[in-house]
Coordinates of C-alpha atoms in Angstrom, one line a residue:
M1 CA 59.4 73.3 -36.5
N2 CA 60.4 73.2 -32.8
A3 CA 56.7 72.8 -31.9
S4 CA 56.3 69.8 -34.1
R5 CA 59.3 68.0 -32.6
L6 CA 58.1 68.7 -29.1
T7 CA 54.7 67.2 -29.9
A8 CA 56.2 64.1 -31.4
I9 CA 58.6 63.6 -28.5
G10 CA 55.6 63.9 -26.1
L11 CA 53.6 61.3 -27.9
V12 CA 56.5 58.8 -28.0
A13 CA 57.1 59.4 -24.2
A14 CA 53.4 58.8 -23.4
A15 CA 53.4 55.6 -25.4
G16 CA 56.5 54.4 -23.6
L17 CA 55.1 55.1 -20.2
W18 CA 51.8 53.3 -21.0
I19 CA 53.8 50.2 -22.2
A20 CA 56.0 50.3 -19.1
S21 CA 53.0 50.5 -16.8
G22 CA 52.2 46.9 -17.6
H23 CA 55.5 45.7 -16.1
F24 CA 55.7 48.0 -13.1
L25 CA 52.1 48.5 -11.9
P26 CA 50.5 45.6 -9.7
H27 CA 48.1 43.3 -11.6
D28 CA 47.1 40.6 -9.0
K29 CA 43.5 41.8 -8.9
A30 CA 43.1 41.1 -12.6
E31 CA 44.5 37.6 -12.2
S32 CA 42.2 36.9 -9.2
R33 CA 39.2 38.0 -11.4
V34 CA 40.3 35.5 -14.1
A35 CA 40.6 32.7 -11.5
A36 CA 37.2 33.5 -10.1
R37 CA 35.6 33.4 -13.6
A38 CA 37.3 30.0 -14.1
G39 CA 35.9 28.7 -10.8
D40 CA 32.4 29.9 -11.7
A41 CA 32.6 28.1 -15.0
Q42 CA 33.8 24.9 -13.3
A43 CA 30.9 25.1 -10.8
K44 CA 28.4 25.6 -13.6
K45 CA 29.6 22.4 -15.3
L46 CA 28.4 20.2 -12.4
F47 CA 25.2 18.4 -13.3
R48 CA 22.5 18.7 -10.7
V49 CA 20.6 15.5 -9.7
A50 CA 18.0 14.7 -7.1
V51 CA 18.9 12.1 -4.5
A52 CA 16.9 10.3 -1.8
T53 CA 18.1 8.4 1.2
T54 CA 16.8 4.8 1.4
S55 CA 16.5 2.3 4.2
V56 CA 16.6 -1.5 4.3
V57 CA 13.7 -3.3 6.1
P58 CA 12.3 -6.9 6.2
H59 CA 9.9 -7.2 3.4
S60 CA 7.3 -10.0 3.1
R61 CA 7.2 -10.9 -0.5
K62 CA 4.1 -12.1 -2.3
L63 CA 4.1 -14.5 -5.2
T64 CA 1.4 -13.7 -7.8
I65 CA 0.3 -16.6 -9.9
A66 CA -2.6 -17.0 -12.3
G67 CA -4.9 -19.9 -11.6
R68 CA -8.5 -21.0 -11.4
T69 CA -11.2 -22.0 -8.9
E70 CA -12.0 -25.6 -8.5
A71 CA -14.8 -27.4 -6.6
D72 CA -13.6 -29.1 -3.5
K73 CA -15.5 -32.3 -4.3
R74 CA -17.2 -33.7 -7.4
V75 CA -19.1 -36.9 -7.8
T76 CA -21.4 -38.7 -10.2
V77 CA -24.3 -40.6 -8.6
F78 CA -25.2 -43.9 -10.2
A79 CA -28.2 -46.2 -9.7
R80 CA -27.1 -49.4 -7.9
T81 CA -30.1 -51.6 -8.7
G82 CA -32.7 -52.2 -11.5
G83 CA -36.2 -50.8 -11.9
V84 CA -38.1 -48.0 -13.4
L85 CA -37.4 -44.4 -12.3
T86 CA -40.6 -43.3 -10.6
E87 CA -39.5 -40.1 -8.9
L88 CA -36.9 -37.5 -9.7
K89 CA -36.7 -35.0 -6.8
V90 CA -33.9 -32.7 -8.1
K91 CA -33.0 -30.5 -11.0
R92 CA -29.9 -28.7 -12.3
G93 CA -28.6 -26.0 -10.0
M94 CA -30.5 -27.2 -6.9
A95 CA -28.7 -27.3 -3.6
V96 CA -29.0 -30.5 -1.6
K97 CA -27.9 -31.7 1.8
K98 CA -26.2 -34.9 2.7
G99 CA -28.8 -37.8 2.7
D100 CA -31.4 -35.9 0.7
I101 CA -33.3 -38.1 -1.8
L102 CA -32.3 -37.5 -5.4
A103 CA -34.4 -40.2 -7.1
V104 CA -36.6 -43.2 -6.4
L105 CA -36.8 -46.4 -8.4
S106 CA -39.8 -48.7 -8.6
D107 CA -40.0 -51.2 -5.7
E108 CA -39.7 -54.4 -7.9
A109 CA -40.9 -56.6 -4.9
R110 CA -38.0 -55.4 -2.7
E111 CA -40.4 -54.7 0.2
A112 CA -41.8 -58.3 -0.1
Q113 CA -38.2 -59.7 0.0
V114 CA -37.6 -57.7 3.2
A115 CA -40.9 -59.0 4.7
Q116 CA -40.0 -62.6 3.8
A117 CA -36.5 -62.3 5.3
Q118 CA -38.0 -60.8 8.5
A119 CA -40.4 -63.7 8.8
V120 CA -37.6 -66.3 8.4
T121 CA -35.5 -64.5 11.0
T122 CA -38.3 -64.5 13.5
Q123 CA -39.0 -68.2 12.9
K124 CA -35.3 -69.2 13.5
R125 CA -35.0 -67.0 16.6
T126 CA -38.2 -68.5 18.1
E127 CA -37.1 -72.0 17.3
L128 CA -33.7 -71.4 18.9
D129 CA -35.3 -69.9 22.1
A130 CA -37.7 -72.9 22.4
K131 CA -35.1 -75.6 22.1
R132 CA -32.3 -73.9 24.0
A133 CA -33.7 -75.1 27.4
L134 CA -34.2 -78.7 26.2
I135 CA -30.7 -78.8 24.8
L136 CA -29.1 -77.4 28.0
N137 CA -30.9 -80.0 30.3
G138 CA -29.8 -82.8 27.9
T139 CA -33.2 -83.7 26.4
L140 CA -31.9 -82.8 22.9
P141 CA -28.4 -83.2 21.6
R142 CA -26.1 -80.2 22.2
L143 CA -25.1 -80.3 18.5
Q144 CA -28.6 -79.0 17.6
L145 CA -27.8 -75.7 19.5
V146 CA -24.9 -75.0 17.1
D147 CA -27.1 -75.8 14.1
L148 CA -30.0 -73.6 15.2
E149 CA -27.6 -70.7 16.0
A150 CA -26.1 -71.0 12.5
Q151 CA -29.6 -71.0 10.9
L152 CA -30.5 -67.8 12.8
K153 CA -27.3 -66.0 11.7
A154 CA -28.0 -67.0 8.1
A155 CA -31.6 -65.7 8.4
E156 CA -30.3 -62.4 9.8
A157 CA -27.8 -62.1 7.0
G158 CA -30.5 -62.6 4.5
L159 CA -32.6 -59.9 6.2
A160 CA -29.7 -57.4 6.0
A161 CA -29.2 -58.2 2.3
A162 CA -32.9 -57.7 1.6
E163 CA -32.9 -54.4 3.4
A164 CA -29.8 -53.2 1.6
E165 CA -31.3 -54.1 -1.7
H166 CA -34.5 -52.2 -0.7
D167 CA -32.4 -49.1 0.2
R168 CA -30.7 -49.2 -3.2
G169 CA -34.0 -48.2 -4.7
V170 CA -33.7 -44.8 -3.1
V171 CA -30.8 -42.7 -4.5
R172 CA -29.5 -40.2 -1.9
A173 CA -26.9 -37.4 -1.9
P174 CA -23.5 -38.6 -0.5
W175 CA -22.8 -35.1 0.8
S176 CA -24.0 -31.5 0.6
G177 CA -23.5 -29.7 -2.7
V178 CA -25.1 -28.4 -5.8
V179 CA -26.7 -30.5 -8.6
Q180 CA -24.5 -29.9 -11.6
D181 CA -26.4 -32.1 -14.1
V182 CA -29.3 -34.5 -14.3
A183 CA -28.9 -37.3 -16.8
V184 CA -32.2 -39.2 -16.5
E185 CA -36.0 -38.7 -16.8
V186 CA -38.9 -40.2 -15.0
G187 CA -40.3 -43.4 -16.5
Q188 CA -37.1 -44.7 -18.2
A189 CA -37.2 -48.4 -19.2
A190 CA -37.2 -51.1 -16.5
F191 CA -34.0 -52.9 -15.6
S192 CA -31.9 -50.4 -17.5
M193 CA -31.1 -48.3 -14.4
A194 CA -28.5 -50.4 -12.8
G195 CA -25.2 -48.6 -13.2
R196 CA -26.9 -45.7 -14.9
E197 CA -25.9 -42.1 -14.1
I198 CA -28.5 -40.3 -12.2
A199 CA -27.0 -36.9 -11.4
S200 CA -23.6 -35.2 -10.8
L201 CA -22.9 -33.1 -7.7
V202 CA -20.3 -30.5 -6.9
A203 CA -19.4 -29.2 -3.4
L204 CA -18.8 -25.4 -3.5
D205 CA -18.0 -24.8 0.1
P206 CA -15.2 -24.6 0.6
M207 CA -14.0 -23.5 -2.9
L208 CA -10.4 -24.2 -4.0
A209 CA -8.1 -21.8 -5.8
V210 CA -5.6 -23.9 -7.7
V211 CA -2.3 -22.6 -9.0
E212 CA 0.9 -24.2 -10.5
V213 CA 4.1 -23.0 -8.8
A214 CA 7.5 -23.2 -10.4
E215 CA 10.1 -25.3 -8.7
R216 CA 12.4 -22.3 -7.9
Q217 CA 9.6 -20.6 -6.0
L218 CA 8.2 -23.7 -4.2
A219 CA 10.5 -23.4 -1.2
G220 CA 8.7 -20.2 0.0
V221 CA 5.1 -21.7 -0.1
K222 CA 4.0 -23.2 3.2
V223 CA 0.9 -25.1 4.2
G224 CA -1.2 -23.0 6.6
A225 CA -0.1 -19.6 5.1
V226 CA -2.9 -17.1 4.4
A227 CA -3.1 -16.2 0.7
E228 CA -5.1 -13.5 -1.1
V229 CA -7.4 -14.5 -4.0
R230 CA -8.4 -12.0 -6.7
L231 CA -11.2 -13.2 -9.0
V232 CA -11.5 -12.0 -12.6
T233 CA -14.8 -10.6 -11.7
G234 CA -13.1 -8.1 -9.4
E235 CA -14.1 -9.8 -6.1
R236 CA -11.3 -10.3 -3.5
T237 CA -11.2 -12.9 -0.8
S238 CA -8.6 -14.8 1.3
G239 CA -7.9 -18.4 2.0
T240 CA -5.5 -20.8 3.5
V241 CA -2.9 -22.9 1.7
R242 CA -4.0 -26.5 2.5
F243 CA -2.0 -28.5 0.0
V244 CA 1.5 -28.3 -1.7
A245 CA 2.3 -31.1 -4.1
K246 CA 5.5 -33.0 -3.5
T247 CA 5.6 -34.3 -7.1
A248 CA 6.0 -32.1 -10.2
S249 CA 3.9 -32.3 -13.3
L250 CA 5.7 -34.3 -16.0
T251 CA 4.7 -31.8 -18.7
T252 CA 5.1 -28.4 -17.0
R253 CA 7.6 -29.2 -14.2
T254 CA 5.3 -27.2 -11.8
Y255 CA 3.8 -28.1 -8.5
R256 CA 0.1 -27.9 -7.7
V257 CA -0.9 -25.7 -4.8
E258 CA -4.4 -25.5 -3.4
I259 CA -5.8 -22.6 -1.4
E260 CA -9.0 -23.3 0.6
V261 CA -11.5 -20.4 0.4
P262 CA -14.7 -20.2 2.4
N263 CA -17.8 -20.1 0.1
A264 CA -20.8 -20.6 2.3
E265 CA -23.1 -18.6 0.1
G266 CA -21.8 -20.2 -3.1
S267 CA -20.9 -16.8 -4.7
I268 CA -17.6 -18.1 -6.1
P269 CA -18.3 -20.3 -9.1
D270 CA -16.3 -23.3 -10.1
G271 CA -13.7 -22.9 -12.9
I272 CA -13.3 -19.1 -12.8
T273 CA -10.0 -17.4 -13.5
A274 CA -8.2 -16.0 -10.4
D275 CA -4.9 -14.5 -9.4
V276 CA -3.5 -15.9 -6.2
L277 CA -1.0 -13.9 -4.0
V278 CA 0.9 -16.4 -2.0
P279 CA 3.1 -15.0 0.8
L280 CA 6.8 -16.0 0.8
A281 CA 9.4 -15.8 3.5
P282 CA 10.4 -12.2 4.3
V283 CA 13.8 -10.8 3.1
L284 CA 15.8 -7.6 3.7
A285 CA 15.0 -5.3 0.9
T286 CA 14.7 -1.6 -0.1
R287 CA 11.8 0.1 -1.8
V288 CA 12.8 2.5 -4.6
P289 CA 10.8 4.3 -7.3
R290 CA 10.5 2.3 -10.5
S291 CA 11.8 5.3 -12.5
A292 CA 15.1 5.2 -10.5
V293 CA 16.1 1.8 -11.8
T294 CA 18.4 2.0 -14.7
F295 CA 21.2 0.1 -16.6
S296 CA 24.9 0.6 -16.3
S297 CA 27.1 1.1 -19.3
A298 CA 27.8 -2.7 -19.2
G299 CA 24.1 -3.5 -19.3
N300 CA 23.6 -4.5 -15.7
L301 CA 20.3 -3.6 -13.9
G302 CA 20.8 -1.4 -10.8
L303 CA 20.7 2.1 -9.3
R304 CA 23.0 5.1 -9.5
V305 CA 24.0 6.5 -6.1
V306 CA 26.3 9.3 -4.9
D307 CA 28.9 8.9 -2.1
A308 CA 29.9 11.4 0.6
N309 CA 31.9 13.3 -2.0
D310 CA 28.9 13.5 -4.4
T311 CA 30.6 11.1 -6.9
V312 CA 28.3 8.9 -8.9
E313 CA 28.5 5.1 -8.3
F314 CA 26.5 2.2 -9.8
V315 CA 25.1 -0.5 -7.5
P316 CA 23.7 -3.7 -9.1
V317 CA 20.4 -4.8 -7.5
G318 CA 18.0 -7.7 -7.7
V319 CA 14.2 -7.1 -8.1
I320 CA 12.1 -9.2 -5.8
E321 CA 8.8 -7.5 -6.2
D322 CA 7.4 -5.0 -8.7
E323 CA 4.6 -2.8 -7.6
Q324 CA 2.7 -0.1 -9.5
S325 CA 4.9 2.8 -8.7
S326 CA 7.9 1.3 -6.9
M327 CA 10.1 -1.8 -6.7
W328 CA 11.5 -3.8 -3.8
V329 CA 15.2 -4.6 -4.5
T330 CA 18.1 -6.3 -2.8
G331 CA 21.8 -5.5 -2.9
L332 CA 21.5 -1.8 -1.9
P333 CA 23.3 -0.8 1.3
D334 CA 21.3 0.9 4.1
R335 CA 21.2 4.7 4.0
S336 CA 22.2 4.9 0.4
R337 CA 21.8 8.2 -1.5
V338 CA 19.9 7.0 -4.6
I339 CA 19.7 9.3 -7.6
V340 CA 16.0 9.5 -8.4
Q341 CA 16.1 12.2 -11.0
G342 CA 18.8 12.6 -13.6
Q343 CA 20.3 9.2 -13.2
D344 CA 20.3 8.6 -17.0
F345 CA 22.4 11.7 -17.7
V346 CA 25.4 11.0 -15.5
R347 CA 28.1 8.3 -15.4
E348 CA 30.1 6.5 -12.8
G349 CA 33.0 8.6 -11.4
Q350 CA 31.3 11.9 -12.3
T351 CA 31.0 14.5 -9.6
V352 CA 27.5 16.0 -9.5
D353 CA 25.5 18.6 -7.6
A354 CA 23.3 16.4 -5.4
V355 CA 20.1 18.0 -4.2
G356 CA 18.2 16.1 -1.5
V357 CA 14.5 15.1 -1.7
P358 CA 12.3 13.7 1.1
E359 CA 13.8 10.5 2.5
L360 CA 12.4 7.2 1.0
T361 CA 11.1 5.5 4.1
A362 CA 10.3 1.9 3.3
V363 CA 7.6 0.3 5.3
A364 CA 7.8 -3.4 6.0
K365 CA 4.8 -5.3 4.7

């Protein structure tokens, strides 16, 4: 019985001592461990993002507009006199030089008219020379001198008219170009050729690239600027802006712009589709990856950046040029830390774990 009581008293005493140890023994190490665990948990909650430092540089913008090629000059050659078409010296697609003969009409006595006018002119000149001395020494009236000079001038005018009529029988190219079409055949009916179309010519050198520019973009297009031309065939060339219209089209409210492109070999055809890259005035801009551009919670286009405290901020930007893998934007301060990965998973005011990537060095173009 005494042994049982002693055992019970011992167990109660041991339990009391164990309970009392919680109040008297130091426990700051346990609390520090709890605080450390809380800090680790807090650190694990920070979202990790990749950031890149950007720079602002002058950027020469390029305005890309779809257009077409157009021959510099185009003309339809007509017959200016009657007769039968006796010779046709050109065919479609043939290149001609200025002054080359395109067609010849029958003479229709034009040579005889020239010979007659030459004879009359010679007669009047000889008569004037023979009587001039007699008139000057008073043998003949001085009034005859004026009459003879007038007759000579009339004869010379008749000769010039006869020669001009003779020249009209030969149809020549007004300038160098390519024969686009031939509308007549040898032996067509007499006296039907006056005013009749003979052939049409186009000048392919230089070639024009023609585009229509919107009124908001017109201010940046200057005469004399060098523009790049990309043909639908894949060929690329360059030219000079030679004309910027001052009057807008009534239907489209756009302005015609012509780019003169060298085409000595005639390799660029008339009327082919082309993209024209017109240079605009340079502006201060930043190049960023296309994937970094996002929208804010309010729906604004921009970029998410982090400040010195790794807090997320949103910066609205304006896009001035869109390239294949990057964009040129305005509104971004120099040396900004732009989130290039993870920007869609964080929000403004959130603290993040910012990991740097190679600096985005923009190169002015």
